Amino acid sequence: MNAISENLTQFIEARKGEFELISDSRKNQLDQFAAYISEKRKTGEVQLIFICTHNSRRSHLSHIWCQIAAEYHGIEEVKAFSGGTEATSMFPQLVNTFEKQGLTVVKNTEGQNPEYQISFASDRPPIIAFSKIYDDPFNPQENFGAVMVCSNADENCPFIPTCDRRISLPYEDPKEFDGSAQMEEGYLNRSTEIAREFFYLFSKVN
C-alpha cells in the first residue's frame, strides 16, 4: 500500500514497533483470532462484525483498524463491519481521533446518526461508518465472526445464531474521558492500542 499518507505511514510504523507492549495473555487471544482468520480465508471471504452495546466508540475503532491492518498486510479476503445491540451514533470525538492519526473523514449525511466515509489510501475505497444494530441489512447476515469488543455486549448478547464464531476481545471504553481535560488524549490512546493490536494480529495471519 504505497498510496497512504505520510502521517498514516508514520503512525503504522510506530505501532509495528510496539508489539512488546502487548501482554502475553493478550497475544494469545490475538493469535487465536489470527488462526481463525487464516483458516477462514482458505475458503473465501472472512466477514467480521465488531460488536459493542451502542456501536458508538470501540466497535468503530476496531472495525476501522481491522480493515486497514488487513489491507496493509495484503489480506484482501477480510471484510470488517460494526454493530451494536442498539443503534445510537458514531461519537464525534472519533472524527478528531482518526484525523490526528492520518485518516481522512468525510461526513456524508447529517442528522442524529450521520454516515461517515473514512479513507486511508487513495487507491482504496473509503470505509463507511454509522451506528447500527449488528444484524442491520448493511452487515452480513450469516457466515461471519462476531467479535465482542465490550464486556457489556459480551454479557448481554450471549447468543448470535447466524455467526460461525464468537470471539471475545474487550477494550476499555474511552467514554470515561468524555467532558474531561484528558478527552482527546484518552481517545487517541485507546485508538492507538486497538491499532497496535490489529497490526500485530495481521502479522500472524497466513
mmCIF file of C-alpha atoms in Angstrom:
data_model
loop_
_atom_site.group_PDB
_atom_site.id
_atom_site.type_symbol
_atom_site.label_atom_id
_atom_site.label_comp_id
_atom_site.label_asym_id
_atom_site.label_seq_id
_atom_site.Cartn_x
_atom_site.Cartn_y
_atom_site.Cartn_z
ATOM 1 C CA MET A 1 0.000 0.000 0.000
ATOM 2 C CA ASN A 2 2.026 2.907 -1.298
ATOM 3 C CA ALA A 3 -0.940 5.283 -1.602
ATOM 4 C CA ILE A 4 -1.370 6.052 2.094
ATOM 5 C CA SER A 5 -0.439 9.418 3.576
ATOM 6 C CA GLU A 6 2.911 10.091 5.196
ATOM 7 C CA ASN A 7 1.215 10.732 8.547
ATOM 8 C CA LEU A 8 -0.612 7.402 8.476
ATOM 9 C CA THR A 9 2.549 5.591 7.347
ATOM 10 C CA GLN A 10 4.425 7.010 10.331
ATOM 11 C CA PHE A 11 1.573 6.036 12.661
ATOM 12 C CA ILE A 12 1.539 2.454 11.356
ATOM 13 C CA GLU A 13 5.324 2.064 11.572
ATOM 14 C CA ALA A 14 5.232 3.263 15.177
ATOM 15 C CA ARG A 15 2.575 0.683 16.078
ATOM 16 C CA LYS A 16 4.575 -2.112 14.432
ATOM 17 C CA GLY A 17 7.442 -1.222 16.754
ATOM 18 C CA GLU A 18 5.305 -1.575 19.878
ATOM 19 C CA PHE A 19 4.305 -5.229 19.866
ATOM 20 C CA GLU A 20 6.276 -5.791 23.069
ATOM 21 C CA LEU A 21 3.692 -3.608 24.837
ATOM 22 C CA ILE A 22 1.048 -6.298 24.274
ATOM 23 C CA SER A 23 0.844 -8.739 27.183
ATOM 24 C CA ASP A 24 1.438 -12.447 26.628
ATOM 25 C CA SER A 25 -2.158 -13.274 27.576
ATOM 26 C CA ARG A 26 -3.488 -10.728 25.107
ATOM 27 C CA LYS A 27 -1.162 -12.001 22.389
ATOM 28 C CA ASN A 28 -2.594 -15.462 22.992
ATOM 29 C CA GLN A 29 -6.109 -14.114 22.350
ATOM 30 C CA LEU A 30 -4.948 -12.315 19.223
ATOM 31 C CA ASP A 31 -3.070 -15.399 17.985
ATOM 32 C CA GLN A 32 -6.262 -17.459 18.270
ATOM 33 C CA PHE A 33 -8.156 -14.782 16.358
ATOM 34 C CA ALA A 34 -5.427 -14.801 13.680
ATOM 35 C CA ALA A 35 -5.717 -18.583 13.402
ATOM 36 C CA TYR A 36 -9.473 -18.257 12.781
ATOM 37 C CA ILE A 37 -8.856 -15.701 10.017
ATOM 38 C CA SER A 38 -6.079 -17.839 8.477
ATOM 39 C CA GLU A 39 -8.376 -20.871 8.334
ATOM 40 C CA LYS A 40 -11.399 -18.957 7.008
ATOM 41 C CA ARG A 41 -9.532 -17.198 4.203
ATOM 42 C CA LYS A 42 -8.658 -20.562 2.664
ATOM 43 C CA THR A 43 -12.282 -20.889 1.570
ATOM 44 C CA GLY A 44 -13.143 -17.284 0.653
ATOM 45 C CA GLU A 45 -14.216 -14.076 2.384
ATOM 46 C CA VAL A 46 -13.646 -13.530 6.090
ATOM 47 C CA GLN A 47 -16.538 -11.438 7.380
ATOM 48 C CA LEU A 48 -16.150 -9.885 10.839
ATOM 49 C CA ILE A 49 -18.680 -7.821 12.781
ATOM 50 C CA PHE A 50 -17.266 -5.865 15.724
ATOM 51 C CA ILE A 51 -19.960 -5.519 18.357
ATOM 52 C CA CYS A 52 -20.349 -3.236 21.356
ATOM 53 C CA THR A 53 -23.531 -2.128 23.062
ATOM 54 C CA HIS A 54 -24.143 1.255 21.372
ATOM 55 C CA ASN A 55 -21.970 0.927 18.239
ATOM 56 C CA SER A 56 -20.547 4.363 19.030
ATOM 57 C CA ARG A 57 -16.862 4.027 20.009
ATOM 58 C CA ARG A 58 -14.952 0.753 20.430
ATOM 59 C CA SER A 59 -16.730 -1.148 17.669
ATOM 60 C CA HIS A 60 -15.946 1.629 15.165
ATOM 61 C CA LEU A 61 -12.315 1.865 16.279
ATOM 62 C CA SER A 62 -11.955 -1.911 15.917
ATOM 63 C CA HIS A 63 -13.774 -2.034 12.573
ATOM 64 C CA ILE A 64 -11.635 0.716 11.050
ATOM 65 C CA TRP A 65 -8.238 -0.521 12.280
ATOM 66 C CA CYS A 66 -9.048 -4.131 11.436
ATOM 67 C CA GLN A 67 -9.849 -3.235 7.819
ATOM 68 C CA ILE A 68 -6.774 -1.028 7.472
ATOM 69 C CA ALA A 69 -4.419 -3.597 9.034
ATOM 70 C CA ALA A 70 -5.837 -6.387 6.871
ATOM 71 C CA GLU A 71 -5.338 -4.432 3.652
ATOM 72 C CA TYR A 72 -1.913 -3.187 4.742
ATOM 73 C CA HIS A 73 -0.859 -6.830 5.113
ATOM 74 C CA GLY A 74 -2.468 -7.834 1.808
ATOM 75 C CA ILE A 75 -5.215 -9.915 3.435
ATOM 76 C CA GLU A 76 -7.832 -8.965 0.852
ATOM 77 C CA GLU A 77 -10.362 -11.575 1.999
ATOM 78 C CA VAL A 78 -11.187 -9.708 5.225
ATOM 79 C CA LYS A 79 -14.321 -7.547 5.227
ATOM 80 C CA ALA A 80 -14.928 -5.764 8.533
ATOM 81 C CA PHE A 81 -18.200 -4.302 9.827
ATOM 82 C CA SER A 82 -19.542 -2.997 13.114
ATOM 83 C CA GLY A 83 -22.819 -3.057 15.012
ATOM 84 C CA GLY A 84 -24.395 -2.850 18.427
ATOM 85 C CA THR A 85 -27.148 -4.334 20.492
ATOM 86 C CA GLU A 86 -28.762 -0.926 19.873
ATOM 87 C CA ALA A 87 -28.045 1.902 17.416
ATOM 88 C CA THR A 88 -27.026 5.408 18.523
ATOM 89 C CA SER A 89 -24.382 7.320 16.518
ATOM 90 C CA MET A 90 -20.637 7.278 15.971
ATOM 91 C CA PHE A 91 -19.272 9.526 18.722
ATOM 92 C CA PRO A 92 -17.954 12.771 17.147
ATOM 93 C CA GLN A 93 -14.626 12.653 19.018
ATOM 94 C CA LEU A 94 -13.672 9.696 16.826
ATOM 95 C CA VAL A 95 -13.533 12.039 13.830
ATOM 96 C CA ASN A 96 -10.831 14.108 15.514
ATOM 97 C CA THR A 97 -9.038 10.949 16.647
ATOM 98 C CA PHE A 98 -8.933 9.381 13.185
ATOM 99 C CA GLU A 99 -7.811 12.620 11.539
ATOM 100 C CA LYS A 100 -4.956 13.094 14.012
ATOM 101 C CA GLN A 101 -3.769 9.560 13.204
ATOM 102 C CA GLY A 102 -3.604 10.174 9.448
ATOM 103 C CA LEU A 103 -7.055 9.218 8.163
ATOM 104 C CA THR A 104 -9.430 11.389 6.139
ATOM 105 C CA VAL A 105 -13.008 11.598 7.408
ATOM 106 C CA VAL A 106 -15.940 12.986 5.409
ATOM 107 C CA LYS A 107 -19.472 13.268 6.806
ATOM 108 C CA ASN A 108 -21.865 12.021 4.126
ATOM 109 C CA THR A 109 -25.146 12.753 5.925
ATOM 110 C CA GLU A 110 -26.437 14.921 8.748
ATOM 111 C CA GLY A 111 -28.948 14.094 11.452
ATOM 112 C CA GLN A 112 -28.782 12.174 14.712
ATOM 113 C CA ASN A 113 -26.893 9.230 13.203
ATOM 114 C CA PRO A 114 -24.604 10.599 10.460
ATOM 115 C CA GLU A 115 -22.847 8.372 7.941
ATOM 116 C CA TYR A 116 -19.108 8.923 7.566
ATOM 117 C CA GLN A 117 -16.630 7.753 4.958
ATOM 118 C CA ILE A 118 -13.153 7.127 6.330
ATOM 119 C CA SER A 119 -10.300 6.991 3.823
ATOM 120 C CA PHE A 120 -6.861 5.533 4.456
ATOM 121 C CA ALA A 121 -5.366 5.256 0.953
ATOM 122 C CA SER A 122 -6.024 6.990 -2.351
ATOM 123 C CA ASP A 123 -6.274 3.657 -4.189
ATOM 124 C CA ARG A 124 -8.727 2.018 -1.752
ATOM 125 C CA PRO A 125 -12.447 2.696 -1.306
ATOM 126 C CA PRO A 126 -13.372 4.530 1.886
ATOM 127 C CA ILE A 127 -14.763 2.645 4.862
ATOM 128 C CA ILE A 128 -18.399 3.507 5.621
ATOM 129 C CA ALA A 129 -19.208 4.084 9.298
ATOM 130 C CA PHE A 130 -22.523 4.763 11.008
ATOM 131 C CA SER A 131 -24.264 3.308 14.044
ATOM 132 C CA LYS A 132 -26.483 0.274 13.545
ATOM 133 C CA ILE A 133 -27.580 -2.903 15.272
ATOM 134 C CA TYR A 134 -25.355 -5.857 14.485
ATOM 135 C CA ASP A 135 -27.959 -7.578 12.269
ATOM 136 C CA ASP A 136 -28.702 -4.450 10.204
ATOM 137 C CA PRO A 137 -29.078 -5.262 6.472
ATOM 138 C CA PHE A 138 -25.822 -3.345 5.823
ATOM 139 C CA ASN A 139 -23.944 -6.126 7.667
ATOM 140 C CA PRO A 140 -23.513 -9.792 6.714
ATOM 141 C CA GLN A 141 -26.369 -11.963 7.908
ATOM 142 C CA GLU A 142 -24.559 -15.291 8.123
ATOM 143 C CA ASN A 143 -21.102 -16.874 7.929
ATOM 144 C CA PHE A 144 -19.353 -14.172 9.986
ATOM 145 C CA GLY A 145 -17.256 -13.896 13.106
ATOM 146 C CA ALA A 146 -18.929 -11.926 15.909
ATOM 147 C CA VAL A 147 -16.188 -10.027 17.748
ATOM 148 C CA MET A 148 -17.293 -8.685 21.144
ATOM 149 C CA VAL A 149 -15.230 -5.603 21.982
ATOM 150 C CA CYS A 150 -17.014 -4.565 25.176
ATOM 151 C CA SER A 151 -17.798 -6.737 28.165
ATOM 152 C CA ASN A 152 -21.361 -5.412 28.345
ATOM 153 C CA ALA A 153 -22.200 -6.640 24.845
ATOM 154 C CA ASP A 154 -20.432 -9.914 25.599
ATOM 155 C CA GLU A 155 -22.569 -10.472 28.689
ATOM 156 C CA ASN A 156 -25.878 -9.188 27.321
ATOM 157 C CA CYS A 157 -25.686 -10.790 23.890
ATOM 158 C CA PRO A 158 -24.684 -14.373 24.660
ATOM 159 C CA PHE A 159 -26.127 -15.993 21.532
ATOM 160 C CA ILE A 160 -25.858 -14.786 17.938
ATOM 161 C CA PRO A 161 -27.354 -17.650 15.930
ATOM 162 C CA THR A 162 -26.042 -16.763 12.478
ATOM 163 C CA CYS A 163 -22.344 -16.262 13.333
ATOM 164 C CA ASP A 164 -19.861 -19.074 12.794
ATOM 165 C CA ARG A 165 -17.528 -17.968 15.594
ATOM 166 C CA ARG A 166 -17.917 -15.800 18.670
ATOM 167 C CA ILE A 167 -14.704 -14.001 19.659
ATOM 168 C CA SER A 168 -14.240 -12.024 22.881
ATOM 169 C CA LEU A 169 -11.791 -9.111 22.523
ATOM 170 C CA PRO A 170 -12.856 -6.452 25.050
ATOM 171 C CA TYR A 171 -11.394 -2.953 25.291
ATOM 172 C CA GLU A 172 -11.819 -0.291 27.964
ATOM 173 C CA ASP A 173 -14.392 2.335 26.989
ATOM 174 C CA PRO A 174 -12.892 5.759 26.127
ATOM 175 C CA LYS A 175 -16.259 7.221 27.162
ATOM 176 C CA GLU A 176 -14.792 7.551 30.660
ATOM 177 C CA PHE A 177 -12.819 10.558 29.355
ATOM 178 C CA ASP A 178 -15.822 12.396 27.918
ATOM 179 C CA GLY A 179 -16.014 16.012 29.041
ATOM 180 C CA SER A 180 -12.628 15.915 30.778
ATOM 181 C CA ALA A 181 -9.329 17.647 30.057
ATOM 182 C CA GLN A 182 -7.977 14.203 29.106
ATOM 183 C CA MET A 183 -10.635 13.504 26.481
ATOM 184 C CA GLU A 184 -8.509 13.951 23.347
ATOM 185 C CA GLU A 185 -5.588 12.032 24.832
ATOM 186 C CA GLY A 186 -7.845 9.265 26.138
ATOM 187 C CA TYR A 187 -9.421 8.645 22.743
ATOM 188 C CA LEU A 188 -6.071 8.792 20.957
ATOM 189 C CA ASN A 189 -4.600 6.271 23.402
ATOM 190 C CA ARG A 190 -7.488 3.823 23.001
ATOM 191 C CA SER A 191 -7.366 4.098 19.216
ATOM 192 C CA THR A 192 -3.596 3.574 19.292
ATOM 193 C CA GLU A 193 -3.962 0.481 21.471
ATOM 194 C CA ILE A 194 -6.542 -1.028 19.133
ATOM 195 C CA ALA A 195 -4.444 -0.219 16.044
ATOM 196 C CA ARG A 196 -1.360 -1.776 17.646
ATOM 197 C CA GLU A 197 -3.213 -4.998 18.387
ATOM 198 C CA PHE A 198 -4.659 -5.324 14.886
ATOM 199 C CA PHE A 199 -1.311 -4.755 13.202
ATOM 200 C CA TYR A 200 0.088 -7.462 15.486
ATOM 201 C CA LEU A 201 -2.852 -9.761 14.684
ATOM 202 C CA PHE A 202 -2.478 -9.488 10.919
ATOM 203 C CA SER A 203 1.265 -10.027 11.149
ATOM 204 C CA LYS A 204 0.292 -13.522 12.371
ATOM 205 C CA VAL A 205 -2.264 -14.327 9.652
ATOM 206 C CA ASN A 206 -1.074 -16.729 6.975
#
